[in-house]
PDB file of C-alpha atoms in Angstrom:
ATOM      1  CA  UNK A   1     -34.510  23.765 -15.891  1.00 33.00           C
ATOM      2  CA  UNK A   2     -32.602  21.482 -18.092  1.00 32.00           C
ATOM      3  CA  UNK A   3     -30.082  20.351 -15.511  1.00 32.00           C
ATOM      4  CA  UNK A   4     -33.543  19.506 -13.451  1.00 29.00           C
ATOM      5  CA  UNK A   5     -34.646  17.318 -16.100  1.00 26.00           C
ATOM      6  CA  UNK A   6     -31.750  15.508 -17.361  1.00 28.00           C
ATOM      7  CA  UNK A   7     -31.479  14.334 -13.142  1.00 24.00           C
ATOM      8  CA  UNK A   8     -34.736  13.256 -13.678  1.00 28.00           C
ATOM      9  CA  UNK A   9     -34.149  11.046 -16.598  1.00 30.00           C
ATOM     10  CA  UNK A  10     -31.059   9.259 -14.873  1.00 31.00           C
ATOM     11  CA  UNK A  11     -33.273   8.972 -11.379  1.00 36.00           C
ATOM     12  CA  UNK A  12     -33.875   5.274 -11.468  1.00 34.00           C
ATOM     13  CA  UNK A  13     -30.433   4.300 -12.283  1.00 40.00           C
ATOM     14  CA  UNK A  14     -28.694   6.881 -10.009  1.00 39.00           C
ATOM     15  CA  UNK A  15     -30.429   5.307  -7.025  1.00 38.00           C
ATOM     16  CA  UNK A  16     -29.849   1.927  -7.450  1.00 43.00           C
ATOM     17  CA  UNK A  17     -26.016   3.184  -7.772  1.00 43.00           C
ATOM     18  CA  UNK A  18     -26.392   5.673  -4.700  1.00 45.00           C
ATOM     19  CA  UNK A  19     -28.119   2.634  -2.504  1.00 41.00           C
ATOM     20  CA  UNK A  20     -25.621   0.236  -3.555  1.00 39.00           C
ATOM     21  CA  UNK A  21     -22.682   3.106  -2.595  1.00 44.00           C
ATOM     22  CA  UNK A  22     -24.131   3.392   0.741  1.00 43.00           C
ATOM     23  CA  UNK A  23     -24.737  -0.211   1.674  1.00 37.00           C
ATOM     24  CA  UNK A  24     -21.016  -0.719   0.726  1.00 41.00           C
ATOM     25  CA  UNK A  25     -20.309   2.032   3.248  1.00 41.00           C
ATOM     26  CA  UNK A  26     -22.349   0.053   6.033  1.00 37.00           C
ATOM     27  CA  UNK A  27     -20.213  -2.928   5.301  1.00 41.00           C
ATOM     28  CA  UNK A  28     -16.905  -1.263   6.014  1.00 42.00           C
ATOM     29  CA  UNK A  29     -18.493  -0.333   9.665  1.00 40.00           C
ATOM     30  CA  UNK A  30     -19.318  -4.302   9.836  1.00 39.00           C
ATOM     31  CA  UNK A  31     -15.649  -4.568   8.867  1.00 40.00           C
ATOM     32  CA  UNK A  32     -14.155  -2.560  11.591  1.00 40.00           C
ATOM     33  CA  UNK A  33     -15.217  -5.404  14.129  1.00 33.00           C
ATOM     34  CA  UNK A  34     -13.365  -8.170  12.157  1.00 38.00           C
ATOM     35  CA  UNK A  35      -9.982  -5.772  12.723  1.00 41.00           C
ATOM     36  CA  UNK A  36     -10.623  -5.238  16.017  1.00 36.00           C
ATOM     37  CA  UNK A  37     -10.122  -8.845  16.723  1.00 35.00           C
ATOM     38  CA  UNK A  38      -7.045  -9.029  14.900  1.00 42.00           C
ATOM     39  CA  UNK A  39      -5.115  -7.161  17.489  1.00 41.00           C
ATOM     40  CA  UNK A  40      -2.750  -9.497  18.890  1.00 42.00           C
ATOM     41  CA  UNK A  41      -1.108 -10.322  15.283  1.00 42.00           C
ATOM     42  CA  UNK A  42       1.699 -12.810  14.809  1.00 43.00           C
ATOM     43  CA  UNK A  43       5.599 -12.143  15.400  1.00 44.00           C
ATOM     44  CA  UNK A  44       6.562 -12.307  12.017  1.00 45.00           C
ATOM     45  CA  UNK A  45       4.394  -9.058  11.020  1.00 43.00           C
ATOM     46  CA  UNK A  46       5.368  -7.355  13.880  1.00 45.00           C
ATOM     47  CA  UNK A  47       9.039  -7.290  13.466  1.00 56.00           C
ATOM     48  CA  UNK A  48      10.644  -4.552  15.489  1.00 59.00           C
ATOM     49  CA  UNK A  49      12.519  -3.338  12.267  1.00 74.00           C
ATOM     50  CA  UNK A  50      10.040  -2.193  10.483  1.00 91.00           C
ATOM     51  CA  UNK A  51       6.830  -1.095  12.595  1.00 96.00           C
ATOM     52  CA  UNK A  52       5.934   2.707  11.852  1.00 97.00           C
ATOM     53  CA  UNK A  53       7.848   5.030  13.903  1.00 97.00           C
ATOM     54  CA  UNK A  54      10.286   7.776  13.374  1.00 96.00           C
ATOM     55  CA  UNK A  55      13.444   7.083  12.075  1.00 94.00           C
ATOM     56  CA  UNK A  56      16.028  10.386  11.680  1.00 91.00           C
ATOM     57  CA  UNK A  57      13.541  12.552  12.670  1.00 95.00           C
ATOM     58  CA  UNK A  58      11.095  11.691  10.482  1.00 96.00           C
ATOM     59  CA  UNK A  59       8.124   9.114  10.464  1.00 97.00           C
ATOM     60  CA  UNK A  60       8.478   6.013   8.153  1.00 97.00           C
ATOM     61  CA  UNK A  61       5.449   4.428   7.476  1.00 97.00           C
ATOM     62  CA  UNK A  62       6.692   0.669   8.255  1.00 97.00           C
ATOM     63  CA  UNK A  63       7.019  -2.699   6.360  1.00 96.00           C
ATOM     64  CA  UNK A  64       5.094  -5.599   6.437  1.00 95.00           C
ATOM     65  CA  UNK A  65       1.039  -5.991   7.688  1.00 96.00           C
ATOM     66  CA  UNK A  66       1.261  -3.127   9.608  1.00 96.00           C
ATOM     67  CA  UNK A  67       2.977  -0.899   7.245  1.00 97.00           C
ATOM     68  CA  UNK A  68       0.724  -1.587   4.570  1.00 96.00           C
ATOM     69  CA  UNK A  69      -2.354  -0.798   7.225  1.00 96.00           C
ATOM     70  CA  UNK A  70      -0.276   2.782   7.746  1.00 97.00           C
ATOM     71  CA  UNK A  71       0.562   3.171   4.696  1.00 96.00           C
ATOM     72  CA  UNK A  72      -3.530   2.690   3.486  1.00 95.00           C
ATOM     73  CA  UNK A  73      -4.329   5.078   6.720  1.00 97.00           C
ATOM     74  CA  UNK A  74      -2.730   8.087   4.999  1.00 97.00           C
ATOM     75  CA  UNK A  75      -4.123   7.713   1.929  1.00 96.00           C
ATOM     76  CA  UNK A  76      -7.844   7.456   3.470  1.00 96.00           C
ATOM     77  CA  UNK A  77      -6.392  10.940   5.490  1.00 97.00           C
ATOM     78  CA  UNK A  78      -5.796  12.235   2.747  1.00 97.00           C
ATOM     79  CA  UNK A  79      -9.343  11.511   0.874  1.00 96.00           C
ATOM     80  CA  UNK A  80     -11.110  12.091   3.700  1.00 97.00           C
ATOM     81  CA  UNK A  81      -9.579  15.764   3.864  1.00 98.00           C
ATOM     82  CA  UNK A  82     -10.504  16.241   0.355  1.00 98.00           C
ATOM     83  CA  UNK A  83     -13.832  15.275   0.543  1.00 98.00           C
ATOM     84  CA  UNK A  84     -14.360  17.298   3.257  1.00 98.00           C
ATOM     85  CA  UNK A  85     -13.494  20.467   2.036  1.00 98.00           C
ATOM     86  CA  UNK A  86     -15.895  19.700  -1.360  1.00 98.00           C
ATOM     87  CA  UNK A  87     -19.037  19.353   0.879  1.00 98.00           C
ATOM     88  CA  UNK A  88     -18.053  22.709   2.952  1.00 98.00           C
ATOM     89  CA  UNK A  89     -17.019  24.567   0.520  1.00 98.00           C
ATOM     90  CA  UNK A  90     -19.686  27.731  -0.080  1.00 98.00           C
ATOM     91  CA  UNK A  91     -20.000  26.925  -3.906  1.00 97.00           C
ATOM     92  CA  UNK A  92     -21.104  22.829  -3.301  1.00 98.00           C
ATOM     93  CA  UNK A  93     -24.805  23.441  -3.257  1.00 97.00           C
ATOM     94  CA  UNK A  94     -24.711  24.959  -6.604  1.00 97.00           C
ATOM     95  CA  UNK A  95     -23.291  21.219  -7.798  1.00 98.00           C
ATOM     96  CA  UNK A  96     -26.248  19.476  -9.183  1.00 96.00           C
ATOM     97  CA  UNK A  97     -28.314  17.071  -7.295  1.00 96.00           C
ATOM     98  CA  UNK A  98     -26.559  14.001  -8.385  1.00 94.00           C
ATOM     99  CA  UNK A  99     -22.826  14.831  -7.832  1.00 96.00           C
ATOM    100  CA  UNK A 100     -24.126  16.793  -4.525  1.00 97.00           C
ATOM    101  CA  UNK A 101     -25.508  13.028  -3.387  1.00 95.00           C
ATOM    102  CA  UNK A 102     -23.043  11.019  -4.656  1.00 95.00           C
ATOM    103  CA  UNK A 103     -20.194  13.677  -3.207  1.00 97.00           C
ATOM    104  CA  UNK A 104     -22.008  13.307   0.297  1.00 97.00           C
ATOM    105  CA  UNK A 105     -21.784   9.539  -0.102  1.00 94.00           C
ATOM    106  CA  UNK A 106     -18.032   9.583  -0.822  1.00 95.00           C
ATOM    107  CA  UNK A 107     -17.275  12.034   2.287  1.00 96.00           C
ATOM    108  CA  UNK A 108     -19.076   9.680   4.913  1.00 95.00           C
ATOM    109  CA  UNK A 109     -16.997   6.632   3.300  1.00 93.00           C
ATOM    110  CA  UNK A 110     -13.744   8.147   3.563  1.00 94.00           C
ATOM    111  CA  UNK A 111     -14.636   9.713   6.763  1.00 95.00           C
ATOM    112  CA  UNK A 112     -15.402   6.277   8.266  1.00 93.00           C
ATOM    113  CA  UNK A 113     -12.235   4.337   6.376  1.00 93.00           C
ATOM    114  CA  UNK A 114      -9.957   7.458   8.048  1.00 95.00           C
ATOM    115  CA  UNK A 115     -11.467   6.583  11.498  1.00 95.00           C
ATOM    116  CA  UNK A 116     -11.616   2.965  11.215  1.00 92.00           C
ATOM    117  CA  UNK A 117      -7.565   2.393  10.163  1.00 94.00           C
ATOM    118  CA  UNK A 118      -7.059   5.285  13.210  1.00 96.00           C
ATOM    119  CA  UNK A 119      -8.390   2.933  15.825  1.00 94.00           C
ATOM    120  CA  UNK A 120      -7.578  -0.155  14.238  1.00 92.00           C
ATOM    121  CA  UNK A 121      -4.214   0.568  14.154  1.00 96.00           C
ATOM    122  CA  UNK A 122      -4.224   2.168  17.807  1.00 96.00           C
ATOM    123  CA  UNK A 123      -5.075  -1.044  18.669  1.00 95.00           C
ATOM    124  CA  UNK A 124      -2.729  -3.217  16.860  1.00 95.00           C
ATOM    125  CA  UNK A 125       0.768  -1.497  17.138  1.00 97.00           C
ATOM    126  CA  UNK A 126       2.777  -1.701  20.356  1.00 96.00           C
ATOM    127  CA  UNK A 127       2.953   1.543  21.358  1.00 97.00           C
ATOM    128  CA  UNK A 128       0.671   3.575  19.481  1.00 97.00           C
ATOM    129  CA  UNK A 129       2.197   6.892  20.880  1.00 97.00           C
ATOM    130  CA  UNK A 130       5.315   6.735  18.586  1.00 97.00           C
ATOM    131  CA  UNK A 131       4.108   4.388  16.175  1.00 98.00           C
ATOM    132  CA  UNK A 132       0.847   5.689  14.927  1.00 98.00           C
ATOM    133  CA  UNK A 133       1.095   8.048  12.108  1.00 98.00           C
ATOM    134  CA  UNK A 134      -0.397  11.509  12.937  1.00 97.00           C
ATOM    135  CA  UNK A 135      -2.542  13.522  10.909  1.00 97.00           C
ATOM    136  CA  UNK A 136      -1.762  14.521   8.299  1.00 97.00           C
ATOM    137  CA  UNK A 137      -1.484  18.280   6.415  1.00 97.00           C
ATOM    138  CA  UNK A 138      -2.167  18.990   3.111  1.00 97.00           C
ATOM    139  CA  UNK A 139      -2.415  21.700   0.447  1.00 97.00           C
ATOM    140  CA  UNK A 140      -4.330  21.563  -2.985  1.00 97.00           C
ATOM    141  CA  UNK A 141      -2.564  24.511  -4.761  1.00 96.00           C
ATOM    142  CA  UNK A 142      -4.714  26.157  -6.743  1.00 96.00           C
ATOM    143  CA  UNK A 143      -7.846  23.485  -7.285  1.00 97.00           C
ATOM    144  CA  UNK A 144     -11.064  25.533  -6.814  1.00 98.00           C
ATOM    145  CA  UNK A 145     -13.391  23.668  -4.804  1.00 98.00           C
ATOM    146  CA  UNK A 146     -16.137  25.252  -6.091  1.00 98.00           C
ATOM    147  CA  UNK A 147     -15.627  24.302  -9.697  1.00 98.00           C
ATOM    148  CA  UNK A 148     -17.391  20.668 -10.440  1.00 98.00           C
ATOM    149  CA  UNK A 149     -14.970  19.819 -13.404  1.00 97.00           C
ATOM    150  CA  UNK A 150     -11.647  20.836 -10.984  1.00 98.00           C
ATOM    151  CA  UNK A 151     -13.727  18.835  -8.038  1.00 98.00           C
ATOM    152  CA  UNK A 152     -14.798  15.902 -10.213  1.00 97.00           C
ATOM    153  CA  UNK A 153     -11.355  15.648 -11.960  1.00 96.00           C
ATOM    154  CA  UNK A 154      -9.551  15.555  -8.447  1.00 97.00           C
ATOM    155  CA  UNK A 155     -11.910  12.731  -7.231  1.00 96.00           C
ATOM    156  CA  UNK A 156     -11.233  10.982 -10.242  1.00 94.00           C
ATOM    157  CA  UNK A 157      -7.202  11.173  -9.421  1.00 92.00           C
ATOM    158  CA  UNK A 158      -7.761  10.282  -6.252  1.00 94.00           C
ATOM    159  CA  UNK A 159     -10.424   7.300  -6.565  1.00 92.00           C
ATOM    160  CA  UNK A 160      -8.130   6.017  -9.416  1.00 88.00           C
ATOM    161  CA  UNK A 161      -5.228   6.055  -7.390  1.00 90.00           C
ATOM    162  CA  UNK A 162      -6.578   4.532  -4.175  1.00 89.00           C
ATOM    163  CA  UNK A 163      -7.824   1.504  -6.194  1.00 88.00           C
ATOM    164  CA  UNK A 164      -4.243   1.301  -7.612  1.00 89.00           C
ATOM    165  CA  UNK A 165      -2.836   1.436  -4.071  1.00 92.00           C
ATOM    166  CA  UNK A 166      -4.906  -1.291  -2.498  1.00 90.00           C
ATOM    167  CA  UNK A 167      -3.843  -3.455  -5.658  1.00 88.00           C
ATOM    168  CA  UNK A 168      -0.349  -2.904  -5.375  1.00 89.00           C
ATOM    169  CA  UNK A 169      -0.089  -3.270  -2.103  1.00 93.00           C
ATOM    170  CA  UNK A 170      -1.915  -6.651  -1.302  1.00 90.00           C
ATOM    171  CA  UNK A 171       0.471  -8.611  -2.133  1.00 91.00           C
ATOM    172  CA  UNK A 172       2.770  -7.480   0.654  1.00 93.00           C
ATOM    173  CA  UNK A 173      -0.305  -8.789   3.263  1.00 93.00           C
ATOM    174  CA  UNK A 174       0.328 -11.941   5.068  1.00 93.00           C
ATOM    175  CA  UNK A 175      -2.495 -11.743   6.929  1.00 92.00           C
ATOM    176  CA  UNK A 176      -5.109 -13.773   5.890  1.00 92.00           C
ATOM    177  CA  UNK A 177      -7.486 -11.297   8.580  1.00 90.00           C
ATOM    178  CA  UNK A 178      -5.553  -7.973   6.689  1.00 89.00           C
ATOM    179  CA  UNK A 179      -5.756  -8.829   3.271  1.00 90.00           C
ATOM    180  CA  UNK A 180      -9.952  -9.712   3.207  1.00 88.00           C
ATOM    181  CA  UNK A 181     -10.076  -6.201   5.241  1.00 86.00           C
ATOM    182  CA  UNK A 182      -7.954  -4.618   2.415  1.00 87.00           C
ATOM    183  CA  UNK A 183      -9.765  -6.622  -0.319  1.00 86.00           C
ATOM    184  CA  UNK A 184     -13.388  -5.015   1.020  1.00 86.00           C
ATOM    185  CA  UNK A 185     -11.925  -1.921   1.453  1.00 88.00           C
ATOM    186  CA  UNK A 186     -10.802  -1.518  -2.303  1.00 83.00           C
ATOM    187  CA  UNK A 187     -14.119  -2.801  -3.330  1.00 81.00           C
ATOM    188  CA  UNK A 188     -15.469   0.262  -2.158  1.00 85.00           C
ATOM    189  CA  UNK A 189     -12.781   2.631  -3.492  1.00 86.00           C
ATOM    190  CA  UNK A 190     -13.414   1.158  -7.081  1.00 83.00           C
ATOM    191  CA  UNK A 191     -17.601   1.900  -6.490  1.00 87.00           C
ATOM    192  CA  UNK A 192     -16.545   5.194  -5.595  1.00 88.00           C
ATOM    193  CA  UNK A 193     -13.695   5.517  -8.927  1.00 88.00           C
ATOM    194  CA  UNK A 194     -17.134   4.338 -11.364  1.00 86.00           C
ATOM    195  CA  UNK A 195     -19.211   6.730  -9.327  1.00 91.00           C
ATOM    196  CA  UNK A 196     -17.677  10.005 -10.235  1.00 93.00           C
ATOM    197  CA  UNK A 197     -16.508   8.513 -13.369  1.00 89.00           C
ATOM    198  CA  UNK A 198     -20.611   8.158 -14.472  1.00 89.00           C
ATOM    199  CA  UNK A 199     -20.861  11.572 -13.148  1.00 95.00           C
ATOM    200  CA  UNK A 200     -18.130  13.408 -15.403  1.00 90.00           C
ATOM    201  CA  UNK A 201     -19.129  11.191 -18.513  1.00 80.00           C
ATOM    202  CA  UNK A 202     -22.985   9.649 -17.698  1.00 81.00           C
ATOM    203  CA  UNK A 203     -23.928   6.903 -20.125  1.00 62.00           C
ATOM    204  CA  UNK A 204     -20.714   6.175 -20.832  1.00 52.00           C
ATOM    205  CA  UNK A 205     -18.182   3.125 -20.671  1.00 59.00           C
ATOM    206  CA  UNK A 206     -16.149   5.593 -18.391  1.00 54.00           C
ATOM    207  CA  UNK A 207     -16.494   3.849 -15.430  1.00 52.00           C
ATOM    208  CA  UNK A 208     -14.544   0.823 -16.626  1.00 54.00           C
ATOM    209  CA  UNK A 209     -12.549   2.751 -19.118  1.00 53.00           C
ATOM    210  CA  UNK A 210      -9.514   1.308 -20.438  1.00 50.00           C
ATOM    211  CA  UNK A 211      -6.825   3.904 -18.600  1.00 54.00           C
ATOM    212  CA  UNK A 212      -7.758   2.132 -15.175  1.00 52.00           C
ATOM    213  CA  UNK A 213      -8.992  -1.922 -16.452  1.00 55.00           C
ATOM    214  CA  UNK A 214      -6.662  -3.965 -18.148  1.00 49.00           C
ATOM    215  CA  UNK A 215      -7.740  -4.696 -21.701  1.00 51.00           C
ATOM    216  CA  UNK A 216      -5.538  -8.393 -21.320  1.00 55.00           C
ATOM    217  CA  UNK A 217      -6.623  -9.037 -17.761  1.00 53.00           C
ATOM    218  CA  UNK A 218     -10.306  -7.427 -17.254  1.00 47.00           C
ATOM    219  CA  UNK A 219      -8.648  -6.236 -13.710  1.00 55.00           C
ATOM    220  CA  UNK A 220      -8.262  -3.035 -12.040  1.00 62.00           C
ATOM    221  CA  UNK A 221      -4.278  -1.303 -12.298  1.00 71.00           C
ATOM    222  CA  UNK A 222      -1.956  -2.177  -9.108  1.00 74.00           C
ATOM    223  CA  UNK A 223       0.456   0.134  -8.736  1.00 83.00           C
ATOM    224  CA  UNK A 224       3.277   0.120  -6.001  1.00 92.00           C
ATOM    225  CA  UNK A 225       3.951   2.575  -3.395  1.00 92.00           C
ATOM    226  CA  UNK A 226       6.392   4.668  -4.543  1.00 91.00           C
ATOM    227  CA  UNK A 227       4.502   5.151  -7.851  1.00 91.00           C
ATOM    228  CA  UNK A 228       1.228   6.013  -5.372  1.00 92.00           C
ATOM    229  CA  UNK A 229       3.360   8.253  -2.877  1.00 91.00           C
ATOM    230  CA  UNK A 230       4.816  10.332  -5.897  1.00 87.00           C
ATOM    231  CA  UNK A 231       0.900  10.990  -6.960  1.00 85.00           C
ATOM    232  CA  UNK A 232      -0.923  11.684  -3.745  1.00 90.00           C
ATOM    233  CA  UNK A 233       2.652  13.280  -2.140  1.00 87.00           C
ATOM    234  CA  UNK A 234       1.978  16.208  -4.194  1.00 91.00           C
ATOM    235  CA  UNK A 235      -1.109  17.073  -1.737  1.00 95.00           C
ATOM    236  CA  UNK A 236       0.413  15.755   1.143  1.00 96.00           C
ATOM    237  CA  UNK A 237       2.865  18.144   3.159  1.00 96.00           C
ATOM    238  CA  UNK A 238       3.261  16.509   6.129  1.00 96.00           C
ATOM    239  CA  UNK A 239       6.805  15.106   5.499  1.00 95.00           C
ATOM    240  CA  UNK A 240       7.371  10.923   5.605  1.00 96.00           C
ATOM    241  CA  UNK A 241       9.176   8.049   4.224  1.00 95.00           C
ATOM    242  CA  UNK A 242       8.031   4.649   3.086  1.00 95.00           C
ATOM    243  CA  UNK A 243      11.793   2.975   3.072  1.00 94.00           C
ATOM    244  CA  UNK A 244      10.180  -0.288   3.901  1.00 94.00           C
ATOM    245  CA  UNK A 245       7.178  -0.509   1.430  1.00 93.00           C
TER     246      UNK A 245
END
């Protein structure tokens, strides 16, 4: 009974956040036709040296536009796995209403970000057959997805760290076409970092708390890809390299 009122209490604010979270997710669908007329990009981000591919028997993410794109597809793999396994696992409708909605929210997004880089970059690269990056495996040791703190706590991570990634990563863009796709996209992965932050401490400054928002700046951490890969690498094992990144 007290969980049922204290979701009561936050109702008016929670929806406003949960309507906002899902017309961010209907932009990102919008987005998907703005890449898919970005296709033919120019020579200089499609230099033969470093599109994805496998390279010694293993697949290397890539340099430039592309890479980056690649590089951002395994991440959303690897979010949209995790997500995916919180709203199937037999202990989620015991979460209460709010992180059940907001959960929900999250695994659509990712779902859709997963699908949209697959055929996006399908479309861009040459030859798709070697050069897209497959899907991905992964392993989550010993989180119990049907704990909320363990669940929460690994969204956090995640969230955090996707923001960071986008960030850090921008900067390598020289598409003008790429980098307002990867500027939307991070939007939405810093909604989704406040969202579960509100959840694990409501009424709180959490959402913008000083470990992820610069106290000089007022902006969001950037982080580069080997400092992202050596986080979210320790889920992923599916075995790549990012020697161009």
């Amino acid at each position: 009974m007290k969980n049922t009122v204290k979701i009561q209490e936050v109702n008016p604010s929670f929806t406003n956040r949960r309507s906002f979270l899902k017309l961010s997710g209907l932009t990102v669908i919008g987005t998907g036709l703005l890449l898919a007329g970005c296709n033919d990009t120019d020579d200089d981000n499609n230099d033969q040296n470093q599109l994805p591919g496998v390279r010694n028997g293993v697949f290397d993410l890539g340099g430039g536009d592309l890479g980056v794109l690649t590089y951002a597809y395994a991440l959303e793999q690897l979010e949209a796995d995790f997500y995916t396994k919180v709203v199937n696992a037999s202990g989620f409708n015991s979460f209460p209403d709010a992180d059940r909605q907001v959960l929900t929210d999250l695994y659509h997004h990712e779902v859709i970000h997963r699908e949209f880089f697959k055929t996006a970059l399908t479309g861009a690269l040459p030859d798709p057959s070697t050069q897209l990056l497959p899907a991905l495996a992964f392993d989550y040791g010993s989180l119990n997805f049907n704990n909320r703190d363990q669940v929460l706590a690994t969204a956090k991570a995640l969230e955090d760290t996707g923001v960071a990634a986008y960030n850090g990563a921008a900067k390598q863009i020289t598409s003008v076409d790429y980098l307002l796709l990867a500027g939307k996209i991070v939007s939405v992965e810093a909604r989704h970092a406040s969202a579960i932050r509100s959840l694990i401490n409501p009424n709180s400054n959490s959402f913008a708390g000083d470990d992820v928002i610069s106290t000089s700046n007022g902006l969001d951490q950037a982080k580069e890809p080997a400092e992202i890969l050596g986080v979210a690498g320790g889920f992923i094992t599916t075995e790549f390299t990012a020697n161009y990144l």
